Tab-separated table of C-alpha atoms and ligand atoms in Angstrom:
chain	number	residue	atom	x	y	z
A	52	UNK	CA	-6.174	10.161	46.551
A	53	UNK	CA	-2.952	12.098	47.063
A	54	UNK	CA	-4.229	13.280	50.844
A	55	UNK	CA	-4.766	9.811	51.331
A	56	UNK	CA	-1.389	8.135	50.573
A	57	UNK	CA	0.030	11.076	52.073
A	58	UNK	CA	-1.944	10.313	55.318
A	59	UNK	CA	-1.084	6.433	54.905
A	60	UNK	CA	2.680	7.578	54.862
A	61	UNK	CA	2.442	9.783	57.925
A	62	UNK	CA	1.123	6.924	59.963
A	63	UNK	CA	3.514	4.649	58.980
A	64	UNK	CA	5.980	6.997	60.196
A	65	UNK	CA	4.739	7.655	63.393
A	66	UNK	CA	3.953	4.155	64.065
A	67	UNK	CA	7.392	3.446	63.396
A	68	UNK	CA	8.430	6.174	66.030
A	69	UNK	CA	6.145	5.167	68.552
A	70	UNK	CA	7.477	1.335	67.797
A	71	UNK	CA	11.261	2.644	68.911
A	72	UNK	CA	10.106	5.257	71.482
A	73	UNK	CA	7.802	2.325	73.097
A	74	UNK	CA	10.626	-0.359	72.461
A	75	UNK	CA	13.006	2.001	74.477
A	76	UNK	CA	9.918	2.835	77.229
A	77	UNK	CA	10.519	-1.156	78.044
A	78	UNK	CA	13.787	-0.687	79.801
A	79	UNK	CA	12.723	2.016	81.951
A	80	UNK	CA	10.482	2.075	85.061
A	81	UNK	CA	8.033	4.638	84.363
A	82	UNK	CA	4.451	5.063	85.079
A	83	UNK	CA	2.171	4.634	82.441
A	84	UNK	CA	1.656	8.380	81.797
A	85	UNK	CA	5.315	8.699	81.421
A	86	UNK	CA	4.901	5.544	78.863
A	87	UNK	CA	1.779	7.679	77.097
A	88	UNK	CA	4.087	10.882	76.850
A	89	UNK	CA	7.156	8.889	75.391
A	90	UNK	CA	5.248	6.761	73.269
A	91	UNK	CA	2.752	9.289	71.786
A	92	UNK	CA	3.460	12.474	71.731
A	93	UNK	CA	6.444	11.977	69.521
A	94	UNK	CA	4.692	9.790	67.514
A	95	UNK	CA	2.024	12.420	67.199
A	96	UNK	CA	4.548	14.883	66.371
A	97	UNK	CA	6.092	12.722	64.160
A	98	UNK	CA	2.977	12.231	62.181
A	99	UNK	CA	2.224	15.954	61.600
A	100	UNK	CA	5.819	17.059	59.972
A	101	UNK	CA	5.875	14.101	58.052
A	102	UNK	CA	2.560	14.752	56.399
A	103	UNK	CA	3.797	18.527	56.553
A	104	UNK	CA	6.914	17.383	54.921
A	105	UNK	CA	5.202	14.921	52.389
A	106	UNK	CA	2.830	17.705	51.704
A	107	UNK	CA	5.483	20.041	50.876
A	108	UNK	CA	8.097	18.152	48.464
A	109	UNK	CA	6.394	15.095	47.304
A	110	UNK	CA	3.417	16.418	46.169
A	111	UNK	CA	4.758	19.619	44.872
A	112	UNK	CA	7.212	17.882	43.046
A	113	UNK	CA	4.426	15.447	41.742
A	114	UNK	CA	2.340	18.823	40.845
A	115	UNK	CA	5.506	20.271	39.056
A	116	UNK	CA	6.320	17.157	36.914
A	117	UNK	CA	2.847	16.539	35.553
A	118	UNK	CA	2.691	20.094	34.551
A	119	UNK	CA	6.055	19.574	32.500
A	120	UNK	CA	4.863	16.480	31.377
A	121	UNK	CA	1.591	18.527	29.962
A	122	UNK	CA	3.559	21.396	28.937
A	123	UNK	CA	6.028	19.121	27.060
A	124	UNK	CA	3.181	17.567	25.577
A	125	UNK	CA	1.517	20.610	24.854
A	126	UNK	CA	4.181	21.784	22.131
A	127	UNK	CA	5.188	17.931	20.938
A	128	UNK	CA	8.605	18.455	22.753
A	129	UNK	CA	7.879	14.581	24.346
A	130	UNK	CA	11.269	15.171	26.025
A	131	UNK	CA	11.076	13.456	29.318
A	132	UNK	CA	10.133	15.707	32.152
A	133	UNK	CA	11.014	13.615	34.840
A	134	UNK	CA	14.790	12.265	33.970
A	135	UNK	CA	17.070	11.837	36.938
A	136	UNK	CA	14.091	12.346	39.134
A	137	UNK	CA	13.232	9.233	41.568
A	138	UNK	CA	9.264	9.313	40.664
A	139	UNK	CA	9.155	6.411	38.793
A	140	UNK	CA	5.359	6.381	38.888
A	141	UNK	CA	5.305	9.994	37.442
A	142	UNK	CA	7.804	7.769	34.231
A	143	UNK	CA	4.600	5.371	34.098
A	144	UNK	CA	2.182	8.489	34.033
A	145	UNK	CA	4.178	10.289	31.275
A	146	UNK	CA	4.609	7.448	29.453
A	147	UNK	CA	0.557	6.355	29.497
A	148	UNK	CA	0.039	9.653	28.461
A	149	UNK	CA	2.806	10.158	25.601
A	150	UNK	CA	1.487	6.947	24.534
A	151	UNK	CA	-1.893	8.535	24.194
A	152	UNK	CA	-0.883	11.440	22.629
A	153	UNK	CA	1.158	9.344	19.827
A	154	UNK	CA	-1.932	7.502	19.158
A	155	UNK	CA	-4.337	10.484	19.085
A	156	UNK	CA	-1.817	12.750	17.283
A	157	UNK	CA	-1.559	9.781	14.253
A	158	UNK	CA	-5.447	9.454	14.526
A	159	UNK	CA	-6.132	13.455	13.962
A	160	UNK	CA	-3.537	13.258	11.046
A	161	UNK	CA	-5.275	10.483	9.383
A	162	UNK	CA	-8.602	12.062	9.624
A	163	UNK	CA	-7.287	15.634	8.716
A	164	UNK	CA	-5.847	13.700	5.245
A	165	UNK	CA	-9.102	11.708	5.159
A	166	UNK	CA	-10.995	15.403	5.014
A	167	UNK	CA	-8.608	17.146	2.849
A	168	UNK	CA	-8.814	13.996	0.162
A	169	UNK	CA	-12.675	14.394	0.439
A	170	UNK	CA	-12.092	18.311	0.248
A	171	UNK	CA	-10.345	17.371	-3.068
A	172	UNK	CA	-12.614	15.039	-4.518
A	173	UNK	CA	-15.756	17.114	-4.020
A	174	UNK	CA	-14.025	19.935	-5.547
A	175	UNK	CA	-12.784	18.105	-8.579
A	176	UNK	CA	-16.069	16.399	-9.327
A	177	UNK	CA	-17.820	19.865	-9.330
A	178	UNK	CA	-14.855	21.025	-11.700
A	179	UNK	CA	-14.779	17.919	-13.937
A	180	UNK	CA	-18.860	18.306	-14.037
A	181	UNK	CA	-19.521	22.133	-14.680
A	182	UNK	CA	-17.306	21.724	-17.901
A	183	UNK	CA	-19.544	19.633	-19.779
A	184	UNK	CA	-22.444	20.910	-18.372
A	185	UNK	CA	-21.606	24.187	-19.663
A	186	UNK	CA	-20.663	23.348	-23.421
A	187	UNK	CA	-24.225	21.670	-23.330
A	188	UNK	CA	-26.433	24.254	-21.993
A	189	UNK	CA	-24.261	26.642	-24.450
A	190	UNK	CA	-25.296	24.692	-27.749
A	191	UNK	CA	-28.734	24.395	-26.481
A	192	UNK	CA	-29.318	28.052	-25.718
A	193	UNK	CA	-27.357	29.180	-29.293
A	194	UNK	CA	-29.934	26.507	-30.691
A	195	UNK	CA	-32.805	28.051	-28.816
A	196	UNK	CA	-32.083	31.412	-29.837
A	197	UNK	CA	-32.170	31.200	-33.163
A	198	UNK	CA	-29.487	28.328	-34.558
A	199	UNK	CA	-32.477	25.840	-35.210
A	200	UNK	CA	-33.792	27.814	-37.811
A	201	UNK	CA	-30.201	26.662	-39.720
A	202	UNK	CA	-30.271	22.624	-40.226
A	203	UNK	CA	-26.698	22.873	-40.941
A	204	UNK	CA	-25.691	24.558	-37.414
A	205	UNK	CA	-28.309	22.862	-35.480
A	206	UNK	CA	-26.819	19.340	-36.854
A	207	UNK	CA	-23.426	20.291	-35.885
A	208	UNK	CA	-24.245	22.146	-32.308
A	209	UNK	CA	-26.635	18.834	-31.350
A	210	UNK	CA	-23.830	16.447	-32.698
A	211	UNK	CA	-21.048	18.386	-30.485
A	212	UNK	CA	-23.983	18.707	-27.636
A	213	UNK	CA	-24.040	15.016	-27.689
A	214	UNK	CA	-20.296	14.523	-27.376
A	215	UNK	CA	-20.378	16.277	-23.584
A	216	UNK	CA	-24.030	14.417	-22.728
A	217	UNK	CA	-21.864	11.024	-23.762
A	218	UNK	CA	-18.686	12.442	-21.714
A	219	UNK	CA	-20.946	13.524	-19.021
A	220	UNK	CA	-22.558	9.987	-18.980
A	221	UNK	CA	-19.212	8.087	-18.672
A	222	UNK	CA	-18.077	10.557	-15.954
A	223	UNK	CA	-21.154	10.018	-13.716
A	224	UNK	CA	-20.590	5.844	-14.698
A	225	UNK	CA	-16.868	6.203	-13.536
A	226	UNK	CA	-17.729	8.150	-10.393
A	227	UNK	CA	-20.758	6.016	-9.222
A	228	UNK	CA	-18.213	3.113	-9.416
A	229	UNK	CA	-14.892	4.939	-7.469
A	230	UNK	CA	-17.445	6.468	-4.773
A	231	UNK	CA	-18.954	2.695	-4.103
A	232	UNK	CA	-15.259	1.008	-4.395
A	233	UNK	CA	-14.401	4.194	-1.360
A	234	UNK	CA	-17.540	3.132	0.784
A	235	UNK	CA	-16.262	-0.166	0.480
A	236	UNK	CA	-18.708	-1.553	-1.279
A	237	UNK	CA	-16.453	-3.432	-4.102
A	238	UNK	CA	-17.886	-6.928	-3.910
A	239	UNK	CA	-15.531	-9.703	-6.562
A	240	UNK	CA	-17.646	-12.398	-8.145
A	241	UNK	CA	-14.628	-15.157	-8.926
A	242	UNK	CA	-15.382	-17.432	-11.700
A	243	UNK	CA	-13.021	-19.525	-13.794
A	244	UNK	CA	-12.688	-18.170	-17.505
A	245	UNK	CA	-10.576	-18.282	-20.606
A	246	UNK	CA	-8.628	-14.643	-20.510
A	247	UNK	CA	-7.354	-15.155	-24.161
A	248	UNK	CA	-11.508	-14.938	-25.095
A	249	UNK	CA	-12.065	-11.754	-23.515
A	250	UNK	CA	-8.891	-10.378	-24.802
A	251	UNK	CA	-10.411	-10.819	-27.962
A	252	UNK	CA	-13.631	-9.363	-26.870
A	253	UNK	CA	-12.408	-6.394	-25.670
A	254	UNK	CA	-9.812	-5.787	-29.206
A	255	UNK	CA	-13.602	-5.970	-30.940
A	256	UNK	CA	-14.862	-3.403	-28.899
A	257	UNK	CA	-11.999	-1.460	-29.399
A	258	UNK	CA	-11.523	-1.859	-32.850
A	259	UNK	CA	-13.384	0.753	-34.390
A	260	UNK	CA	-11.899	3.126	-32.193
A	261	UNK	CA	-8.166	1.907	-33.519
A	262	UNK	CA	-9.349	1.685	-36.955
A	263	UNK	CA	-9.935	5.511	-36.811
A	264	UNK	CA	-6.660	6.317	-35.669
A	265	UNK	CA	-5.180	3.865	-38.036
A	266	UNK	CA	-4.137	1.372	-35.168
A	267	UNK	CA	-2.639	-2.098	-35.387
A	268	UNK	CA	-4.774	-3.100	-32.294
A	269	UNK	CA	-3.268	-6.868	-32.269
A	270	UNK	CA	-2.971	-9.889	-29.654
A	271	UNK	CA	-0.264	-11.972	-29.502
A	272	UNK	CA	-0.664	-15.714	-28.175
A	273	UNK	CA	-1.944	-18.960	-29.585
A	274	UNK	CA	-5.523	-20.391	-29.110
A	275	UNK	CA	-5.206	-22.597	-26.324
A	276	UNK	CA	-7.423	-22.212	-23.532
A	277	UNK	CA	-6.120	-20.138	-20.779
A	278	UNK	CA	-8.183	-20.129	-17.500
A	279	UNK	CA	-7.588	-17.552	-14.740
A	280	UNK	CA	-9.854	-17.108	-11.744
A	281	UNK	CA	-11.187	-13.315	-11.370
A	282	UNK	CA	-14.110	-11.291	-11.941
A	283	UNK	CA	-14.796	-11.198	-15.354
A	284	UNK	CA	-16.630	-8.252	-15.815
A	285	UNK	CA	-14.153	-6.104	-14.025
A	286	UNK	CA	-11.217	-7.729	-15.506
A	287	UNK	CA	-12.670	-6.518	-18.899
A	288	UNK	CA	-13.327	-2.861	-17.849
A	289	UNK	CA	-9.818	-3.264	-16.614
A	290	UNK	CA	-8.794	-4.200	-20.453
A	291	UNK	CA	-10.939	-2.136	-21.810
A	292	UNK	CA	-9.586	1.026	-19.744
A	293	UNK	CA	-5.609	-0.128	-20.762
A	294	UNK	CA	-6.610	-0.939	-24.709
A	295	UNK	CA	-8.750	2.360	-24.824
A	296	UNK	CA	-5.342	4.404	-23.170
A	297	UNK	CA	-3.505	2.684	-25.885
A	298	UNK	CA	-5.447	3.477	-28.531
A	299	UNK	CA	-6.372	7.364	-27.203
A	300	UNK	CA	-3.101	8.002	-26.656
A	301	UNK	CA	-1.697	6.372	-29.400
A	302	UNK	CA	-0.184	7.730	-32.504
A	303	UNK	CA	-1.784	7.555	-35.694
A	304	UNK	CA	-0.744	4.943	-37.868
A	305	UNK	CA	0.598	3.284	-34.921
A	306	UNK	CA	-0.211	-0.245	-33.005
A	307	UNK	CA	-0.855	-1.949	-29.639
A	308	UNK	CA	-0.052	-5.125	-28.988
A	309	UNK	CA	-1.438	-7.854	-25.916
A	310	UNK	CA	0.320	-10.401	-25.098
A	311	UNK	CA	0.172	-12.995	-22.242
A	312	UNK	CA	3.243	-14.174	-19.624
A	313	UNK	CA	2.276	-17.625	-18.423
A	314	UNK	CA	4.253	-18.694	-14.927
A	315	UNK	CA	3.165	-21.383	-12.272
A	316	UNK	CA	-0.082	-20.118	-10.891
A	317	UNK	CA	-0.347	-16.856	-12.651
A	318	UNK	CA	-0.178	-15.254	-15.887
A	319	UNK	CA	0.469	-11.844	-16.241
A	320	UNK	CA	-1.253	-9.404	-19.665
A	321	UNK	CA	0.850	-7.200	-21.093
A	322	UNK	CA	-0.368	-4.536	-23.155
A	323	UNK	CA	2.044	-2.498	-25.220
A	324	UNK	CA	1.827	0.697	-27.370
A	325	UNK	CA	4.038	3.153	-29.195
A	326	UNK	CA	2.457	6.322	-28.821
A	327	UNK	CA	2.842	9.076	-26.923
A	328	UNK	CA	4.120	8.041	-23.572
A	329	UNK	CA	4.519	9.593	-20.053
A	330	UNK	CA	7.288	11.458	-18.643
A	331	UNK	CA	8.909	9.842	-15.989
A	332	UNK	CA	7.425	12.381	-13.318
A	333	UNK	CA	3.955	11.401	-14.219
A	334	UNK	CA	4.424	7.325	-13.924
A	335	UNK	CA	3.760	7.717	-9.706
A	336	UNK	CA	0.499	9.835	-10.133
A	337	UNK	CA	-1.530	8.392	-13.183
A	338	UNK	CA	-3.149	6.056	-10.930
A	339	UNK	CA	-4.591	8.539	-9.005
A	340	UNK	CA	-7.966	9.555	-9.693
A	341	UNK	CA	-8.302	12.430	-11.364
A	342	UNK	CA	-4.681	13.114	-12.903
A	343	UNK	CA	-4.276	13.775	-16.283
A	344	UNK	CA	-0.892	14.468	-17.785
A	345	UNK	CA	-1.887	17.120	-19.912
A	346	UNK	CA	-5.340	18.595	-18.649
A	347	UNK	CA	-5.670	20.919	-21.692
A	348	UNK	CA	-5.429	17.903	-23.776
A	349	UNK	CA	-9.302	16.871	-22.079
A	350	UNK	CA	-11.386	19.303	-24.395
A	351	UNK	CA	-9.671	16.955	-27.335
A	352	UNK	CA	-9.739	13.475	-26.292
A	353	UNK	CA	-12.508	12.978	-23.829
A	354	UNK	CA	-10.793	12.016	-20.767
A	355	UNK	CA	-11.988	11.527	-17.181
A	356	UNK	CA	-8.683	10.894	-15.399
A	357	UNK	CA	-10.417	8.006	-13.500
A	358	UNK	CA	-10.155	5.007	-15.402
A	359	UNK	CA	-6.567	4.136	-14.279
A	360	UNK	CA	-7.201	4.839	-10.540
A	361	UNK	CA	-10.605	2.386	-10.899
A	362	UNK	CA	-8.097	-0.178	-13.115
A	363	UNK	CA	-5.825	0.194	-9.678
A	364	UNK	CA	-8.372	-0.681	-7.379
A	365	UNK	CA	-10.270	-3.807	-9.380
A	366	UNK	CA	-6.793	-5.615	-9.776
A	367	UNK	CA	-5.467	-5.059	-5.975
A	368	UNK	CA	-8.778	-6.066	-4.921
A	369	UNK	CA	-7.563	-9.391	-7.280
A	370	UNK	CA	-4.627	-9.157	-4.163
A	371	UNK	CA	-2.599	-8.931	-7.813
A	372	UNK	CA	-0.509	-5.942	-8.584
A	373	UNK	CA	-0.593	-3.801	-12.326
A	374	UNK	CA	2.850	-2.072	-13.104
A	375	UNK	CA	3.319	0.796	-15.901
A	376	UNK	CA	6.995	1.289	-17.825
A	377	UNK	CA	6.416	4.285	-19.989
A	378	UNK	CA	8.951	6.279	-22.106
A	379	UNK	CA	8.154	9.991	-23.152
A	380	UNK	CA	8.135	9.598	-27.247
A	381	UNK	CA	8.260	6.256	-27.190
A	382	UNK	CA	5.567	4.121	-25.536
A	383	UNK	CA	3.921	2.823	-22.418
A	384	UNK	CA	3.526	-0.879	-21.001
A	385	UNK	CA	0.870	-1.588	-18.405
A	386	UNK	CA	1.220	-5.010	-17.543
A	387	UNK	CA	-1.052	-6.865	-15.025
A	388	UNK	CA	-1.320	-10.278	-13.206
A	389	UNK	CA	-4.029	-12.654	-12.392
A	390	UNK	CA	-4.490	-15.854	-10.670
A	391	UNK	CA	-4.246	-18.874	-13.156
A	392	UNK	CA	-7.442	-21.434	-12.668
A	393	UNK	CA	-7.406	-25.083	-12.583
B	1187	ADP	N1	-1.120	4.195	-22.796
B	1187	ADP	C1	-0.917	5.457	-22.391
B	1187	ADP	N2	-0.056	6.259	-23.052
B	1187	ADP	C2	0.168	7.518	-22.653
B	1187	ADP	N3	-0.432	8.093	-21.583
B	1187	ADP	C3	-1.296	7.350	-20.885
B	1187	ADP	C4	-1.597	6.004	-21.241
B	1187	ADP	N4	-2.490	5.517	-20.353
B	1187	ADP	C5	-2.736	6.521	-19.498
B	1187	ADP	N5	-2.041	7.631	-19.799
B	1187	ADP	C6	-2.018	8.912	-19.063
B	1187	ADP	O1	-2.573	8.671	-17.775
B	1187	ADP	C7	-3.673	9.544	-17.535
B	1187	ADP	C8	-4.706	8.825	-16.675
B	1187	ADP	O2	-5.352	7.793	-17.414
B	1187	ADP	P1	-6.834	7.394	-17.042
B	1187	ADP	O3	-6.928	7.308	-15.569
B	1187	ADP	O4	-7.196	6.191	-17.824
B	1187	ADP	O5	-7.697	8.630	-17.427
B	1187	ADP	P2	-8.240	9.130	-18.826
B	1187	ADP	O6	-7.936	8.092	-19.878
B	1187	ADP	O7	-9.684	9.319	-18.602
B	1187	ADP	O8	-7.520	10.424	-19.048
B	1187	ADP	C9	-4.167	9.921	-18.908
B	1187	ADP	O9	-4.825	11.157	-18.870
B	1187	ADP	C10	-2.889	9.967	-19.715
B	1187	ADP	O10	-2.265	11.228	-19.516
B	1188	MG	MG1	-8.541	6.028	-19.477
């Protein structure tokens, strides 16, 4: 391609000459070899030194820019390789491929984070799995060995054994739903229900579990129908994950309270706690899968670090947002917002 608009050049060049030389060939009275010698031979000439010529400092300067485009490129300098120079097609060529190279550079990144959050996962679902797994094969192998002779210790080792199969069970549950909400898979099923009734379903789910810890588990709005258009089932593992947080990391003796904001075309559940609280450095990471403010606090209160990250997703997939205000010592507020029905 190069040897051929190199060529193209040269003949345009001679032609040109052999235009003036014949032009000038006009005025005189020469025989027509004299004309052929005039005319051609320059042009000939002509033709060979300007190739020569093009040959020489166009394409070597073509050569030399692309290789400081590359090299630039090469190292992410991007800095322009051919400023001041008059090879405007070389600008086009650098740019087409700087453009390329921004678009594959942000591509790699995005599937070196996409690797190193899978990396993560894997790794964290093998730790958060061997745990339990281990406390249950331990009780069943002290049982095994001897312990079931001893109704006492057997009670006690399958009553603790049970604890991790329960644990281990709500861990695979959570998983099995984050891994099909990451494939995509997250499929709403919109209906038009009364929030206030499931509020109250959920506090009677919950409220043996605040009962034990002495709880006030309480809702506060009247008993007028409220419809909002969601997926019910999801919007009540979604209170059911913030009610259980309350009440898990709640004080004793303490109390949670729901209560409902109603504004044109949404309402918005607010549920309240005095217990423990999260330090302000925690509040950006507790919806992420997996985080825990205090990990050694999991062999105590069985805790798979997932059910805030899952909360996340069912309520953006609502195209609705949940927000957290939390005060170390003092309390936490998750509030959330749905779409208010007809
Ligand atoms: N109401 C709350 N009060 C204090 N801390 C909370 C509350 N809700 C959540 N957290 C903190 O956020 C973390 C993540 O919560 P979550 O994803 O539901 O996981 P899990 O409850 O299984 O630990 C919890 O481990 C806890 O440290
Ligand atoms: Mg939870």
């Amino acid at each position: 391609m190069r040897d051929n608009s190199s060529f193209k050049i040269a003949l345009y060049v001679s032609l040109g000459v052999a235009v003036c030389c014949g032009g000038l060939s006009i005025f005189l009275p020469l025989l027509i070899w004299q004309m052929v010698v005039i005319t051609f031979l320059p042009a000939l000439l002509a033709f060979f030194i300007g190739r020569f010529l093009i040959q020489k400092y166009i394409i070597s300067r073509v050569i030399i820019t692309s290789e400081h485009i590359i090299e630039s490129l090469k190292d992410s300098r991007f800095k322009s390789s051919v400023e001041n120079s008059n090879l405007g097609e070389m600008e086009v060529l650098e740019n087409a491929v700087k453009r390329l190279m921004t678009e594959q550079t942000t591509e790699i990144g995005h599937l070196k984070e996409l690797e190193r959050m899978r990396k993560e996962f894997l790794g964290d679902v093998a730790h958060e799995l061997r745990s339990p797994i281990f406390n249950i094969q331990g009780y069943i192998h002290t049982l095994i060995e001897g312990a079931l002779e001893d109704a006492e210790v057997s009670h006690k080792f399958l009553g603790k054994a049970a604890k991790h199969v329960d644990h281990l069970s709500s861990l695979v549950e959570d998983l099995v739903t984050i891994s099909r909400i990451e494939a995509g898979e997250l499929k709403l099923e919109v209906t038009e229900f009364d929030i206030k009734e499931l509020i109250k379903e959920v506090i009677d789910l919950q409220d043996l579990a605040a009962k034990q810890k002495n709880i006030n588990l309480k809702c506060r709005f009247d008993e007028q129908v409220l419809l909002v258009r969601a997926d019910r089932p999801k919007i009540k593992q979604v209170l059911n994950n913030l009610v259980g947080n309350s009440i898990k990391y709640g004080h004793e003796e303490g109390h949670t309270v729901i209560n409902i904001e109603e504004a044109p075309g949404t309402v918005t559940i607010k549920i309240t706690d005095n217990g423990e609280g999260i330090a302000e450095e925690h509040l950006p990471r507790i919806f992420e899968r997996f985080y825990r403010v205090d990990k050694s606090r999991a062999r105590t209160v069985p805790s798979t670090g997932l059910g805030l990250a899952i909360v996340k997703h069912f309520i953006e997939a609502h195209n609705q947002k949940i927000l957290v205000t939390s005060r170390e010592g003092v309390g936490s507020i998750f509030s959330f917002s749905l779409q208010r029905g007809a």
